[in-house]
mmCIF file of C-alpha atoms in Angstrom:
data_model
loop_
_atom_site.group_PDB
_atom_site.id
_atom_site.type_symbol
_atom_site.label_atom_id
_atom_site.label_comp_id
_atom_site.label_asym_id
_atom_site.label_seq_id
_atom_site.Cartn_x
_atom_site.Cartn_y
_atom_site.Cartn_z
ATOM 1 C CA UNK A 1 59.133 92.908 160.099
ATOM 2 C CA UNK A 2 61.416 95.909 160.745
ATOM 3 C CA UNK A 3 61.552 98.101 163.846
ATOM 4 C CA UNK A 4 59.865 101.519 163.663
ATOM 5 C CA UNK A 5 63.185 103.375 163.558
ATOM 6 C CA UNK A 6 64.468 101.523 160.431
ATOM 7 C CA UNK A 7 62.485 103.284 157.641
ATOM 8 C CA UNK A 8 63.638 106.836 158.552
ATOM 9 C CA UNK A 9 67.271 105.689 158.776
ATOM 10 C CA UNK A 10 66.976 103.856 155.443
ATOM 11 C CA UNK A 11 65.379 106.907 153.822
ATOM 12 C CA UNK A 12 68.182 109.121 155.128
ATOM 13 C CA UNK A 13 70.817 106.703 153.800
ATOM 14 C CA UNK A 14 69.160 106.363 150.396
ATOM 15 C CA UNK A 15 68.675 110.125 150.096
ATOM 16 C CA UNK A 16 72.278 110.897 151.068
ATOM 17 C CA UNK A 17 73.648 108.191 148.783
ATOM 18 C CA UNK A 18 71.558 109.410 145.845
ATOM 19 C CA UNK A 19 72.618 113.011 146.408
ATOM 20 C CA UNK A 20 76.291 112.005 146.499
ATOM 21 C CA UNK A 21 75.951 109.995 143.276
ATOM 22 C CA UNK A 22 74.296 112.916 141.502
ATOM 23 C CA UNK A 23 76.845 115.399 142.861
ATOM 24 C CA UNK A 24 79.964 113.362 142.039
ATOM 25 C CA UNK A 25 78.932 111.828 138.695
ATOM 26 C CA UNK A 26 80.364 114.778 136.682
ATOM 27 C CA UNK A 27 83.614 114.518 138.663
ATOM 28 C CA UNK A 28 83.991 110.834 137.880
ATOM 29 C CA UNK A 29 83.185 111.500 134.219
ATOM 30 C CA UNK A 30 85.990 114.087 134.026
ATOM 31 C CA UNK A 31 88.414 111.741 135.779
ATOM 32 C CA UNK A 32 87.536 108.917 133.382
ATOM 33 C CA UNK A 33 88.056 111.225 130.373
ATOM 34 C CA UNK A 34 91.407 112.476 131.711
ATOM 35 C CA UNK A 35 92.547 108.887 132.307
ATOM 36 C CA UNK A 36 91.518 107.912 128.781
ATOM 37 C CA UNK A 37 93.449 110.857 127.331
ATOM 38 C CA UNK A 38 96.520 110.077 129.455
ATOM 39 C CA UNK A 39 96.503 106.461 128.245
ATOM 40 C CA UNK A 40 97.544 107.633 124.773
ATOM 41 C CA UNK A 41 100.472 109.650 126.076
ATOM 42 C CA UNK A 42 103.266 107.027 125.895
ATOM 43 C CA UNK A 43 102.504 106.088 122.287
ATOM 44 C CA UNK A 44 102.307 109.686 121.153
ATOM 45 C CA UNK A 45 105.481 110.732 122.965
ATOM 46 C CA UNK A 46 107.414 107.833 121.474
ATOM 47 C CA UNK A 47 106.195 108.729 117.987
ATOM 48 C CA UNK A 48 106.972 112.434 118.453
ATOM 49 C CA UNK A 49 110.374 111.685 120.000
ATOM 50 C CA UNK A 50 111.488 109.421 117.156
ATOM 51 C CA UNK A 51 110.510 111.982 114.543
ATOM 52 C CA UNK A 52 112.183 114.878 116.372
ATOM 53 C CA UNK A 53 115.305 112.763 116.796
ATOM 54 C CA UNK A 54 115.379 112.290 112.999
ATOM 55 C CA UNK A 55 115.437 116.051 112.562
ATOM 56 C CA UNK A 56 111.772 116.947 112.119
ATOM 57 C CA UNK A 57 110.335 119.858 114.031
ATOM 58 C CA UNK A 58 108.040 119.146 116.965
ATOM 59 C CA UNK A 59 105.177 120.775 115.074
ATOM 60 C CA UNK A 60 105.694 118.472 112.063
ATOM 61 C CA UNK A 61 106.012 115.484 114.395
ATOM 62 C CA UNK A 62 102.631 116.373 115.896
ATOM 63 C CA UNK A 63 100.971 115.978 112.508
ATOM 64 C CA UNK A 64 102.356 112.461 112.191
ATOM 65 C CA UNK A 65 101.692 111.568 115.838
ATOM 66 C CA UNK A 66 97.992 112.331 115.444
ATOM 67 C CA UNK A 67 97.733 109.239 113.261
ATOM 68 C CA UNK A 68 99.858 107.094 115.617
ATOM 69 C CA UNK A 69 98.191 108.081 118.896
ATOM 70 C CA UNK A 70 95.074 106.318 120.138
ATOM 71 C CA UNK A 71 91.833 108.151 120.778
ATOM 72 C CA UNK A 72 90.970 110.368 122.660
ATOM 73 C CA UNK A 73 94.562 111.658 122.891
ATOM 74 C CA UNK A 74 94.767 111.859 119.089
ATOM 75 C CA UNK A 75 91.833 114.271 119.001
ATOM 76 C CA UNK A 76 93.412 116.423 121.749
ATOM 77 C CA UNK A 77 96.654 116.466 119.767
ATOM 78 C CA UNK A 78 94.850 117.341 116.526
ATOM 79 C CA UNK A 79 92.965 120.130 118.279
ATOM 80 C CA UNK A 80 96.257 121.444 119.703
ATOM 81 C CA UNK A 81 97.827 121.515 116.232
ATOM 82 C CA UNK A 82 94.786 123.364 114.900
ATOM 83 C CA UNK A 83 94.860 125.916 117.737
ATOM 84 C CA UNK A 84 98.567 126.466 117.294
ATOM 85 C CA UNK A 85 98.103 127.234 113.600
ATOM 86 C CA UNK A 86 94.995 129.340 114.134
ATOM 87 C CA UNK A 87 96.268 131.405 117.059
ATOM 88 C CA UNK A 88 99.910 131.507 115.946
ATOM 89 C CA UNK A 89 101.235 130.546 119.376
ATOM 90 C CA UNK A 90 103.917 128.116 120.508
ATOM 91 C CA UNK A 91 103.167 124.529 121.482
ATOM 92 C CA UNK A 92 102.998 125.076 125.221
ATOM 93 C CA UNK A 93 100.538 127.958 124.820
ATOM 94 C CA UNK A 94 98.428 125.860 122.427
ATOM 95 C CA UNK A 95 98.240 123.211 125.143
ATOM 96 C CA UNK A 96 98.168 125.222 128.371
ATOM 97 C CA UNK A 97 97.287 128.780 127.397
ATOM 98 C CA UNK A 98 94.059 130.533 128.208
ATOM 99 C CA UNK A 99 92.381 128.928 125.185
ATOM 100 C CA UNK A 100 94.582 125.813 125.168
ATOM 101 C CA UNK A 101 93.306 122.301 124.726
ATOM 102 C CA UNK A 102 94.213 121.383 128.300
ATOM 103 C CA UNK A 103 92.189 124.235 129.803
ATOM 104 C CA UNK A 104 89.299 121.798 130.316
ATOM 105 C CA UNK A 105 91.441 118.776 131.267
ATOM 106 C CA UNK A 106 92.685 118.957 134.868
ATOM 107 C CA UNK A 107 95.791 116.816 134.418
ATOM 108 C CA UNK A 108 99.179 117.780 135.872
ATOM 109 C CA UNK A 109 100.789 114.983 133.850
ATOM 110 C CA UNK A 110 99.527 116.418 130.556
ATOM 111 C CA UNK A 111 100.636 119.916 131.563
ATOM 112 C CA UNK A 112 104.157 118.684 132.350
ATOM 113 C CA UNK A 113 104.316 116.914 129.010
ATOM 114 C CA UNK A 114 103.168 120.114 127.289
ATOM 115 C CA UNK A 115 105.995 122.001 129.017
ATOM 116 C CA UNK A 116 108.445 119.311 127.867
ATOM 117 C CA UNK A 117 107.210 119.537 124.289
ATOM 118 C CA UNK A 118 107.399 123.327 124.390
ATOM 119 C CA UNK A 119 111.030 123.130 125.524
ATOM 120 C CA UNK A 120 111.744 120.469 122.896
ATOM 121 C CA UNK A 121 110.449 122.768 120.174
ATOM 122 C CA UNK A 122 113.090 125.307 121.215
ATOM 123 C CA UNK A 123 115.906 122.749 121.512
ATOM 124 C CA UNK A 124 115.284 120.746 118.341
ATOM 125 C CA UNK A 125 116.556 117.257 117.416
ATOM 126 C CA UNK A 126 118.613 116.629 120.574
ATOM 127 C CA UNK A 127 115.363 116.680 122.546
ATOM 128 C CA UNK A 128 113.936 113.776 120.537
ATOM 129 C CA UNK A 129 115.628 111.136 122.639
ATOM 130 C CA UNK A 130 114.358 112.787 125.829
ATOM 131 C CA UNK A 131 110.788 112.849 124.524
ATOM 132 C CA UNK A 132 110.943 109.181 123.526
ATOM 133 C CA UNK A 133 112.406 108.251 126.927
ATOM 134 C CA UNK A 134 109.659 110.220 128.643
ATOM 135 C CA UNK A 135 107.080 108.146 126.753
ATOM 136 C CA UNK A 136 108.792 104.925 127.826
ATOM 137 C CA UNK A 137 109.033 106.192 131.401
ATOM 138 C CA UNK A 138 105.322 107.057 131.533
ATOM 139 C CA UNK A 139 104.482 103.608 130.154
ATOM 140 C CA UNK A 140 106.616 101.969 132.874
ATOM 141 C CA UNK A 141 104.968 104.121 135.541
ATOM 142 C CA UNK A 142 101.499 103.146 134.323
ATOM 143 C CA UNK A 143 102.437 99.445 134.416
ATOM 144 C CA UNK A 144 103.809 99.878 137.947
ATOM 145 C CA UNK A 145 100.652 101.719 139.003
ATOM 146 C CA UNK A 146 98.423 98.953 137.589
ATOM 147 C CA UNK A 147 100.439 96.276 139.420
ATOM 148 C CA UNK A 148 100.372 98.253 142.665
ATOM 149 C CA UNK A 149 96.608 98.736 142.419
ATOM 150 C CA UNK A 150 96.133 95.024 141.754
ATOM 151 C CA UNK A 151 98.216 94.058 144.777
ATOM 152 C CA UNK A 152 96.505 96.646 146.963
ATOM 153 C CA UNK A 153 93.073 95.386 145.934
ATOM 154 C CA UNK A 154 94.120 91.846 146.890
ATOM 155 C CA UNK A 155 95.246 93.016 150.332
ATOM 156 C CA UNK A 156 92.131 95.113 150.972
ATOM 157 C CA UNK A 157 89.926 92.259 149.720
ATOM 158 C CA UNK A 158 91.606 89.874 152.124
ATOM 159 C CA UNK A 159 91.237 92.344 154.994
ATOM 160 C CA UNK A 160 87.584 92.915 154.119
ATOM 161 C CA UNK A 161 86.840 89.189 154.052
ATOM 162 C CA UNK A 162 88.699 88.687 157.318
ATOM 163 C CA UNK A 163 86.757 91.510 158.950
ATOM 164 C CA UNK A 164 83.466 90.129 157.643
ATOM 165 C CA UNK A 165 84.161 86.757 159.244
ATOM 166 C CA UNK A 166 85.952 87.658 162.445
ATOM 167 C CA UNK A 167 84.222 90.986 163.188
ATOM 168 C CA UNK A 168 80.913 89.382 164.189
ATOM 169 C CA UNK A 169 82.760 86.647 166.104
ATOM 170 C CA UNK A 170 84.739 89.172 168.144
ATOM 171 C CA UNK A 171 81.647 91.330 168.636
ATOM 172 C CA UNK A 172 79.597 88.332 169.722
ATOM 173 C CA UNK A 173 82.295 87.141 172.105
ATOM 174 C CA UNK A 174 82.588 90.631 173.556
ATOM 175 C CA UNK A 175 78.846 90.932 174.104
ATOM 176 C CA UNK A 176 78.642 87.397 175.519
#
C-alpha cells in the first residue's frame, strides 16, 4: 500500500517526535507549575497591599495573605514565611536568596514581586497602595494576555484553514 521509502521516514519521524516529547515534558511541567503559581499573584498582592496600607507590617500581612491566596501560590507564600522565620532573613532573601522559595521557580515576574515586597517591608504603610495597585496591574495584564492569545489563535486558525484549502489548489495548479 505504501512505497518502500515510507516506513523508514515514518520511523524517523516517530522516533524524533517521541524523543522530543520525553525531553521537553519536564520543561512543560515546570512552565505549567510556574503559571499556576503566578495565577495567585494578583489576589495575594491585593490582600497584602490592603493590610500594609492599614498599618500592618509586610510580614504580618503575609500570614493573612496565605489564607486569601489560591493554591499553589498560598503554599509558596507559606513556605516563604516559614523560611524567613527559620533563617532570620528579610523577605526578598526568603524569596530569592540561595535557599529561597523561588530558587526552583524560574519566574522573572515572581522575582520582581519579591523585590517589590522587600522594598515595601522597608518603606512601611505608604507602600501598601503600591502593592495593591501592582496586584490590579498584574490582573489587567493577564486579562490582556488572555484576550491577545485568543485573538491570535483565531487568526492563526484562519490562516491554517486557508492554507489547508488553497495550498493544494495552488500546488496542483502550479504542477499542472
